Amino acid sequence: MKAHYDVVIVGSGLGGLVSAIILAKEGYSVCVLEKNQQFGGNLQTFVRNKTIFDTGVHYIGGLSEGQNLYQYFKYLDILKGLNLKKLDENGFDIITFEGDDKEYKHAQGYDNFERVLIEEFPDEAKAIKTYCAKLQETCNKFPLYSLKKGKPYYDDAEIFQLQAKSYIDSLTDNEKLRAVLAGSNYLYAGDSERTPFYVHALSVNSYIESAYRCINGGSQITKLLIKKLKEHGGETYKRHEVIRFGYDYDSKKLTSAICANGKEIHGDIFISNIEPKLTLKFVGKDKFKKSYTNRVDQIESTIAAFSLYLVLKPGTFKYQNKNFYHFKYPDRIWDAQDYTQDTWPEGYMMSMGIKKDMEEYGDNITVMTYMRYEEMAPWIDTFNTAANKNERGQTYEDFKAEKAEKLIDELEKKFPNIRDCIQEIYTSTPLSYRDYIASNNGSMYGYVKDVNRPMQSFISPKTKIPNLMFTGQSINMHGILGVTISAIITCSEIVGKDYLLDKILEANTEEKVMYDGND
């Protein structure tokens, strides 16, 4: 480890690694510090019974040639190493409801998406076409989403003022179609009163364009990013948990990142890929205006999750090349977060992993549903990570087992033979996400975007400390694409927005050599 770096990045999530590659490509000396023994944040995988599970990346959109994430990944030069399986083009997401045996399909490609839904709702063609046009129109207002130059999206207040539920409801009186159009809102923890339509649009658009699953898990993205970072001279260090920052009161700048293992890493620029609330704590809130720290502290985080990981008996459950979003109540798909102990879970998202050379049958299932952090109150002071194993006690194990049984009961209604196919059961709670990913209160998707207070959760990548910047899902949007763009936004503040975008576009422009007929 060098005595000093141009850029020190704290946290090796996607935002941190993408930022590291961008700046290393530009000639900066870069060091990435990670507290865990595995890099990648939400890209991490874990193995149980020789079965690979994803912690956060269940599928990826926008990766077909020429699409937005494809272009960003081409610039990062990681496309060739990706091992992907394209999901079912006629139904990559399946929306289902208790008491209704039909499966409502979200298809890939806008023409196909419209065709499949119109077949199911023949009297609603106008509503479906209007919805699709609005999705695309909304996404086009975000320049970096479309790799275009333009004013920052937050200058257009109109984008923030359109509520997702009210807009979708305005398109049709057909309640089932309303529920189907909004049926994948677990992707962003949709809320009936607060979620803006732009959050819905940015979340679902790239999947409609194309949807893929990572073969052998999303950690392959981490490995490819780290490989490219090292090719450009960047360095990564795991088991380096930053607990505070050095600060020079004369220059009012950070001087170093100080780790729990005693290492002190000096740098010129510091980029935090960890939660902003936690970053302020490590820097020291006295270094910022009280109005700023109060605002950041008061930003609400999205709801957390309870996840069920099922290892399947060999040859018992056929692989499903799609995801399932299931709801008990079609009229409450925006309100599944407001469950009671009697109604939990009101819905879930189910996805299957895929491994190389897998044939007809799957070997694992992941099921995710909402869980409020407050339910963790009895164990909130316990901490458990791979590096520091700590037991939370039998009551916690009993709690998880009870919740797992209730979730499997719900799964059984959709897949009646599921219990006979289960070999082993594993679970994670909001505490798992808090401890491993360092998300505030185990939050699934960073900060709540509230249509009623659109700027409340906006955090600039720049801070009042001149050499401290933020990146990650709290800065822009969550998800692979959203976090990649957040890294672009952060690095733009260092190297210039138009300059960086030109570099990305250049990487996607094939050189065409024109030959004269006489040559």
XYZ file of C-alpha atoms in Angstrom:
519
model
C 0.000 0.000 0.000
C 1.308 3.408 -0.995
C 1.788 6.202 1.506
C -0.506 8.479 -0.507
C -3.107 8.199 -3.300
C -4.754 10.717 -5.579
C -8.141 9.135 -4.788
C -9.209 6.974 -1.826
C -12.578 5.257 -2.251
C -14.339 3.886 0.811
C -16.588 0.926 0.004
C -16.341 -1.485 -2.917
C -19.957 -1.501 -4.031
C -20.711 -0.973 -7.700
C -20.566 2.839 -7.381
C -17.152 2.716 -5.753
C -15.650 0.270 -8.240
C -17.008 2.091 -11.301
C -15.709 5.399 -9.922
C -12.344 3.759 -9.317
C -12.051 2.496 -12.902
C -13.095 5.833 -14.411
C -10.493 7.754 -12.427
C -7.770 5.122 -12.866
C -8.349 5.278 -16.630
C -7.761 9.031 -16.361
C -4.389 8.509 -14.715
C -5.271 8.983 -11.041
C -3.707 6.681 -8.458
C -6.708 4.985 -6.846
C -7.192 2.846 -3.752
C -10.474 1.101 -2.803
C -11.041 0.095 0.827
C -13.607 -2.585 1.766
C -14.563 -3.665 5.302
C -15.756 -7.167 4.350
C -13.810 -10.159 3.098
C -15.776 -10.009 -0.151
C -15.862 -7.031 -2.502
C -18.970 -5.794 -4.288
C -21.639 -4.586 -1.836
C -24.994 -5.667 -3.249
C -23.156 -7.575 -5.992
C -21.953 -10.089 -3.420
C -22.937 -13.736 -3.620
C -22.807 -16.424 -0.952
C -22.712 -20.216 -1.127
C -24.865 -22.666 0.812
C -24.825 -26.402 0.106
C -22.605 -25.720 -2.932
C -25.358 -23.460 -4.266
C -24.689 -19.836 -5.286
C -27.140 -17.166 -4.097
C -27.220 -13.487 -5.022
C -27.706 -10.928 -2.281
C -29.089 -8.201 -4.531
C -28.668 -8.721 -8.275
C -31.511 -10.954 -9.408
C -31.631 -9.622 -12.946
C -30.203 -6.820 -15.082
C -31.758 -4.658 -17.799
C -30.473 -2.591 -20.713
C -27.648 -4.946 -21.659
C -28.501 -5.747 -25.261
C -26.194 -4.170 -27.836
C -26.498 -0.389 -28.010
C -28.707 -0.052 -24.910
C -27.745 2.207 -22.021
C -26.105 -0.215 -19.571
C -24.436 -1.998 -22.489
C -22.777 1.283 -23.483
C -21.588 2.005 -19.947
C -20.232 -1.526 -19.526
C -18.515 -1.321 -22.916
C -16.699 1.815 -21.769
C -15.696 -0.049 -18.583
C -14.572 -2.931 -20.858
C -16.309 -5.708 -18.913
C -18.816 -6.915 -21.526
C -16.733 -9.741 -22.929
C -16.376 -11.442 -19.568
C -20.051 -11.360 -18.612
C -21.840 -14.714 -18.497
C -25.550 -13.978 -18.957
C -28.827 -15.740 -19.687
C -31.550 -13.724 -21.394
C -34.869 -14.098 -19.617
C -38.059 -15.189 -21.378
C -38.728 -12.574 -24.059
C -42.491 -13.084 -23.894
C -42.665 -12.850 -20.131
C -39.545 -11.994 -18.109
C -41.695 -10.731 -15.216
C -44.907 -12.517 -14.272
C -47.505 -10.677 -12.183
C -49.965 -12.873 -10.275
C -52.678 -12.400 -7.683
C -54.204 -14.657 -5.071
C -57.512 -16.088 -6.297
C -56.666 -15.428 -9.960
C -55.072 -18.314 -11.866
C -53.949 -16.100 -14.760
C -50.322 -15.098 -15.207
C -49.942 -11.542 -16.488
C -46.743 -11.113 -18.455
C -44.289 -8.278 -18.941
C -42.524 -8.981 -22.237
C -39.192 -7.692 -23.561
C -39.181 -5.013 -26.261
C -41.824 -2.291 -26.273
C -43.704 -3.650 -29.282
C -43.747 -7.085 -27.696
C -44.674 -5.642 -24.280
C -47.675 -3.900 -25.827
C -48.705 -6.922 -27.903
C -48.705 -9.354 -24.971
C -50.673 -7.033 -22.688
C -53.190 -6.083 -25.373
C -53.863 -9.772 -25.986
C -54.766 -10.041 -22.300
C -56.629 -6.695 -22.163
C -58.002 -6.195 -25.720
C -60.171 -3.214 -24.736
C -57.235 -1.378 -23.160
C -54.915 -0.892 -26.150
C -54.977 2.911 -25.863
C -54.094 2.850 -22.152
C -51.255 0.362 -22.681
C -49.752 2.315 -25.589
C -50.060 5.605 -23.700
C -48.339 4.042 -20.694
C -45.419 2.774 -22.801
C -45.004 6.130 -24.518
C -44.941 7.895 -21.144
C -42.284 5.523 -19.808
C -39.994 6.293 -22.717
C -40.734 10.027 -22.695
C -39.912 10.216 -18.984
C -36.642 8.301 -19.322
C -35.568 10.562 -22.188
C -35.700 13.537 -19.810
C -32.721 12.104 -17.914
C -29.699 12.820 -20.124
C -27.265 10.344 -18.584
C -29.896 7.600 -18.725
C -29.824 8.022 -22.509
C -26.099 8.925 -22.666
C -26.876 12.410 -23.878
C -25.546 15.806 -22.936
C -27.955 18.220 -21.353
C -28.933 20.099 -18.232
C -29.115 18.129 -15.006
C -32.435 16.351 -14.614
C -33.140 18.026 -11.286
C -33.583 21.355 -13.091
C -36.873 20.022 -14.511
C -39.270 20.195 -11.568
C -42.138 18.777 -13.613
C -40.492 15.340 -13.660
C -40.665 15.112 -9.881
C -44.290 16.175 -9.498
C -46.017 13.279 -11.264
C -47.068 10.520 -8.870
C -46.727 6.931 -10.095
C -49.959 5.463 -8.752
C -52.166 8.400 -9.699
C -50.761 8.510 -13.235
C -51.216 4.777 -13.843
C -54.719 4.932 -12.350
C -55.584 7.818 -14.692
C -54.946 5.649 -17.747
C -57.707 3.112 -17.160
C -60.601 2.124 -14.919
C -59.569 -1.514 -15.223
C -58.238 -2.295 -11.739
C -56.503 -5.491 -12.796
C -54.584 -3.709 -15.574
C -53.583 -0.981 -13.125
C -52.194 -3.676 -10.833
C -50.391 -5.434 -13.687
C -48.709 -2.238 -14.939
C -47.444 -1.493 -11.435
C -46.907 -5.134 -10.502
C -43.106 -5.111 -10.373
C -42.965 -2.250 -7.893
C -40.897 -4.367 -5.484
C -38.069 -3.146 -7.740
C -38.216 0.230 -5.993
C -40.441 -0.312 -2.920
C -43.401 1.470 -4.484
C -45.543 3.566 -2.157
C -49.068 4.710 -3.012
C -48.688 8.237 -1.671
C -45.065 9.069 -2.383
C -43.440 7.233 -5.293
C -42.862 9.535 -8.296
C -43.576 8.182 -11.764
C -39.974 8.828 -12.848
C -38.775 6.266 -10.274
C -41.185 3.716 -11.736
C -40.111 4.587 -15.296
C -36.372 4.453 -14.682
C -36.747 1.168 -12.802
C -38.814 -0.763 -15.366
C -37.796 0.739 -18.712
C -34.410 -0.941 -19.053
C -35.921 -4.347 -18.209
C -38.567 -3.907 -20.882
C -35.757 -3.150 -23.320
C -33.912 -6.338 -22.297
C -33.671 -8.524 -19.205
C -30.842 -10.876 -18.257
C -29.852 -13.107 -15.368
C -26.229 -13.541 -14.279
C -25.061 -17.143 -14.650
C -23.357 -18.168 -11.378
C -24.377 -14.909 -9.741
C -23.725 -11.184 -9.900
C -20.317 -11.340 -8.200
C -18.854 -11.923 -11.671
C -19.429 -8.192 -12.280
C -17.295 -7.397 -9.228
C -14.488 -9.679 -10.394
C -14.486 -8.130 -13.868
C -14.463 -4.591 -12.461
C -11.573 -5.338 -10.104
C -9.614 -6.995 -12.903
C -10.045 -3.892 -15.079
C -9.215 -1.590 -12.184
C -5.935 -3.409 -11.587
C -5.108 -3.253 -15.295
C -5.307 0.534 -14.970
C -3.106 0.552 -11.875
C -5.837 0.769 -9.236
C -5.629 -1.103 -5.933
C -8.223 -2.828 -3.727
C -7.932 -3.848 -0.090
C -10.512 -5.927 1.773
C -10.771 -6.188 5.566
C -9.979 -2.481 5.735
C -12.952 -1.057 7.599
C -12.833 2.727 7.656
C -13.999 4.019 11.038
C -13.053 7.691 10.765
C -11.330 10.276 8.592
C -8.347 12.491 9.291
C -9.114 16.206 8.890
C -7.005 19.347 8.537
C -8.688 22.326 10.158
C -6.564 24.856 8.265
C -7.418 23.661 4.749
C -10.774 22.248 5.881
C -10.062 19.102 3.902
C -9.829 15.411 4.662
C -6.309 14.060 4.904
C -6.737 10.328 5.436
C -9.023 7.347 5.967
C -8.330 5.539 9.237
C -9.170 1.834 9.446
C -10.127 -0.432 12.326
C -6.942 -2.452 11.690
C -4.815 0.601 12.462
C -3.929 1.494 8.856
C -4.132 5.156 7.854
C -4.441 5.793 4.110
C -3.676 9.311 2.903
C -5.151 10.903 -0.200
C -6.067 14.063 -2.094
C -9.684 13.141 -2.904
C -12.000 10.873 -0.909
C -15.083 9.247 -2.418
C -17.505 7.586 -0.028
C -19.449 4.655 -1.429
C -20.905 4.014 1.997
C -24.178 5.408 3.289
C -24.061 9.248 3.567
C -25.464 9.235 7.115
C -22.632 6.915 8.161
C -20.065 8.957 6.236
C -20.991 12.127 8.132
C -20.559 10.245 11.395
C -17.065 9.044 10.391
C -15.991 12.505 9.231
C -17.479 14.198 12.287
C -20.691 16.172 12.045
C -18.975 19.249 13.457
C -17.190 19.610 10.088
C -20.494 20.432 8.346
C -23.219 22.995 8.810
C -25.823 21.775 11.274
C -28.606 22.417 8.749
C -26.909 20.003 6.324
C -26.313 17.178 8.804
C -29.854 17.567 10.164
C -31.290 17.300 6.655
C -29.263 14.185 5.822
C -30.131 12.570 9.161
C -33.834 13.199 8.572
C -33.971 11.660 5.086
C -36.082 8.534 5.285
C -34.660 5.279 3.990
C -36.762 2.825 2.005
C -38.218 -0.199 3.731
C -35.997 -3.216 4.380
C -36.435 -6.827 3.272
C -36.774 -10.356 4.572
C -35.303 -12.855 2.114
C -35.755 -16.592 1.895
C -33.081 -18.715 0.206
C -34.154 -22.219 -0.749
C -31.736 -24.968 -1.782
C -33.745 -27.352 -3.946
C -33.538 -31.121 -4.094
C -31.992 -32.164 -7.421
C -34.439 -32.777 -10.245
C -37.576 -31.627 -8.391
C -38.391 -28.035 -9.439
C -38.102 -26.893 -13.053
C -35.990 -23.832 -13.715
C -38.146 -20.758 -14.369
C -36.502 -18.309 -16.773
C -38.557 -15.450 -15.370
C -39.383 -13.650 -12.122
C -42.666 -13.790 -10.251
C -44.321 -10.876 -8.448
C -47.237 -12.174 -6.426
C -49.784 -10.178 -4.406
C -52.564 -11.193 -2.065
C -54.656 -8.158 -2.914
C -54.678 -6.505 -6.387
C -56.010 -3.283 -4.851
C -53.134 -3.098 -2.345
C -50.078 -3.567 -4.504
C -48.926 -0.036 -3.624
C -49.562 -0.633 0.067
C -47.882 -3.997 0.709
C -45.371 -2.137 2.915
C -48.219 -1.340 5.316
C -48.724 -4.956 6.342
C -49.864 -6.034 9.782
C -48.553 -9.093 11.576
C -51.729 -10.889 10.491
C -51.483 -9.919 6.803
C -47.689 -10.334 6.377
C -46.518 -11.047 3.754
C -48.904 -9.275 1.395
C -46.721 -10.112 -1.578
C -43.293 -11.264 -2.670
C -40.816 -11.332 -5.523
C -39.484 -14.786 -6.463
C -36.417 -15.400 -8.614
C -34.267 -18.417 -9.471
C -30.513 -18.652 -9.816
C -28.876 -20.208 -12.832
C -25.509 -21.905 -13.176
C -23.392 -22.876 -16.134
C -24.529 -25.989 -18.022
C -27.733 -26.210 -15.976
C -30.459 -28.108 -17.766
C -34.153 -28.529 -16.986
C -34.217 -28.265 -13.206
C -33.160 -25.407 -10.933
C -31.093 -25.702 -7.770
C -32.190 -22.609 -5.828
C -34.931 -20.043 -5.295
C -34.763 -16.607 -3.676
C -37.943 -15.025 -2.319
C -37.957 -11.411 -1.135
C -40.645 -9.536 0.742
C -40.906 -6.364 2.811
C -39.935 -6.203 6.466
C -39.811 -3.084 8.606
C -36.618 -2.422 10.543
C -38.631 -1.864 13.715
C -39.299 -5.605 13.874
C -35.589 -6.038 14.608
C -35.837 -4.107 17.896
C -34.960 -7.070 20.202
C -31.660 -7.678 18.354
C -30.801 -4.198 17.106
C -27.619 -3.985 19.215
C -26.181 -7.227 17.820
C -23.782 -7.201 14.878
C -22.762 -10.127 12.715
C -20.545 -10.243 9.617
C -18.364 -12.850 7.945
C -15.282 -11.190 9.438
C -16.788 -10.880 12.906
C -19.146 -13.732 13.654
C -21.619 -13.083 16.449
C -24.738 -15.003 17.342
C -27.951 -13.023 17.828
C -29.504 -15.702 20.034
C -32.203 -18.338 19.848
C -35.072 -15.863 19.828
C -33.714 -14.415 16.580
C -33.396 -17.882 15.047
C -36.971 -18.664 16.109
C -38.187 -15.385 14.608
C -36.539 -16.155 11.268
C -37.871 -19.717 11.234
C -41.415 -18.524 11.913
C -41.231 -15.923 9.150
C -39.755 -18.446 6.734
C -42.663 -20.806 7.338
C -45.212 -18.065 6.726
C -43.501 -17.057 3.489
C -43.317 -20.663 2.300
C -47.039 -20.989 3.083
C -47.663 -18.111 0.670
C -45.311 -19.580 -1.921
C -47.216 -22.863 -1.718
C -50.392 -21.172 -2.907
C -48.654 -20.360 -6.191
C -46.451 -23.481 -6.349
C -48.338 -26.264 -4.517
C -45.485 -28.798 -4.593
C -42.790 -26.414 -3.362
C -42.297 -27.913 0.130
C -41.476 -31.324 -1.311
C -38.705 -29.715 -3.376
C -36.894 -27.936 -0.526
C -33.618 -29.390 0.729
C -32.421 -26.533 2.959
C -33.770 -23.152 4.090
C -31.718 -20.021 4.769
C -32.891 -16.498 5.548
C -31.745 -12.904 5.871
C -33.360 -9.981 7.696
C -32.908 -6.197 7.714
C -30.032 -6.748 10.157
C -28.196 -8.847 7.575
C -28.340 -6.001 5.047
C -27.390 -3.455 7.711
C -24.313 -5.399 8.832
C -23.022 -6.712 5.502
C -23.946 -3.878 3.140
C -23.960 -1.062 5.729
C -27.302 0.241 4.451
C -29.173 2.483 6.853
C -31.633 0.361 8.842
C -31.193 -2.425 6.280
C -32.817 -0.277 3.587
C -33.364 -2.020 0.248
C -32.952 0.960 -2.068
C -31.326 3.889 -0.344
C -33.445 6.968 0.305
C -37.172 7.416 -0.241
C -38.041 9.518 -3.274
C -41.130 11.478 -2.221
C -43.236 13.195 -4.887
C -44.590 15.538 -2.193
C -41.087 16.695 -1.183
C -39.002 16.006 -4.278
C -35.771 17.691 -3.226
C -35.691 16.406 0.349
C -33.790 13.231 -0.527
C -31.540 14.821 -3.139
C -27.889 14.656 -2.099
C -25.241 16.215 -4.299
C -22.119 14.130 -4.920
C -20.174 17.222 -3.820
C -20.012 18.118 -0.149
C -18.914 21.306 1.616
C -15.635 19.555 2.347
C -13.859 20.275 -0.957
C -12.200 16.868 -1.311
C -15.053 14.620 -0.067
C -17.591 13.223 -2.509
C -20.416 10.688 -2.394
C -21.387 7.961 -4.815
C -23.810 5.021 -4.759
C -27.552 4.421 -4.684
C -28.266 7.308 -2.316
C -26.915 9.818 -4.859
C -28.941 8.926 -7.925
C -31.019 5.774 -8.294
C -30.566 2.260 -7.012
C -30.008 -0.798 -9.199
C -27.114 -1.683 -11.510
C -27.882 1.064 -14.012
C -28.784 3.715 -11.428
C -25.621 3.152 -9.401
C -23.433 3.069 -12.518
C -24.857 6.460 -13.476
C -24.246 7.715 -9.924
C -20.545 6.926 -10.407
C -20.602 8.840 -13.707
C -22.180 11.825 -11.916
C -19.568 11.706 -9.129
C -16.585 11.392 -11.461
C -17.993 14.141 -13.694
C -17.350 16.542 -10.819
C -13.669 15.619 -11.013
C -12.953 15.214 -14.741
C -15.853 17.135 -16.327
C -19.293 15.881 -17.419
C -19.084 16.475 -21.165
C -15.501 15.204 -21.264
C -16.436 11.951 -19.535
C -19.544 11.414 -21.633
C -17.476 11.935 -24.791
C -15.094 9.237 -23.567
C -17.979 6.817 -22.994
C -19.497 7.548 -26.393
C -16.101 7.188 -28.100
C -15.725 3.712 -26.594
C -19.033 2.772 -28.202
C -18.276 4.179 -31.616
C -16.822 1.624 -33.991
C -14.172 2.981 -36.312
C -15.298 2.593 -39.896
C -12.587 2.586 -42.524
C -13.822 3.701 -45.914
C -11.868 2.300 -48.828
C -11.657 3.958 -52.199
C -12.392 1.566 -55.023
C -8.961 2.293 -56.551
C -7.052 1.406 -53.322
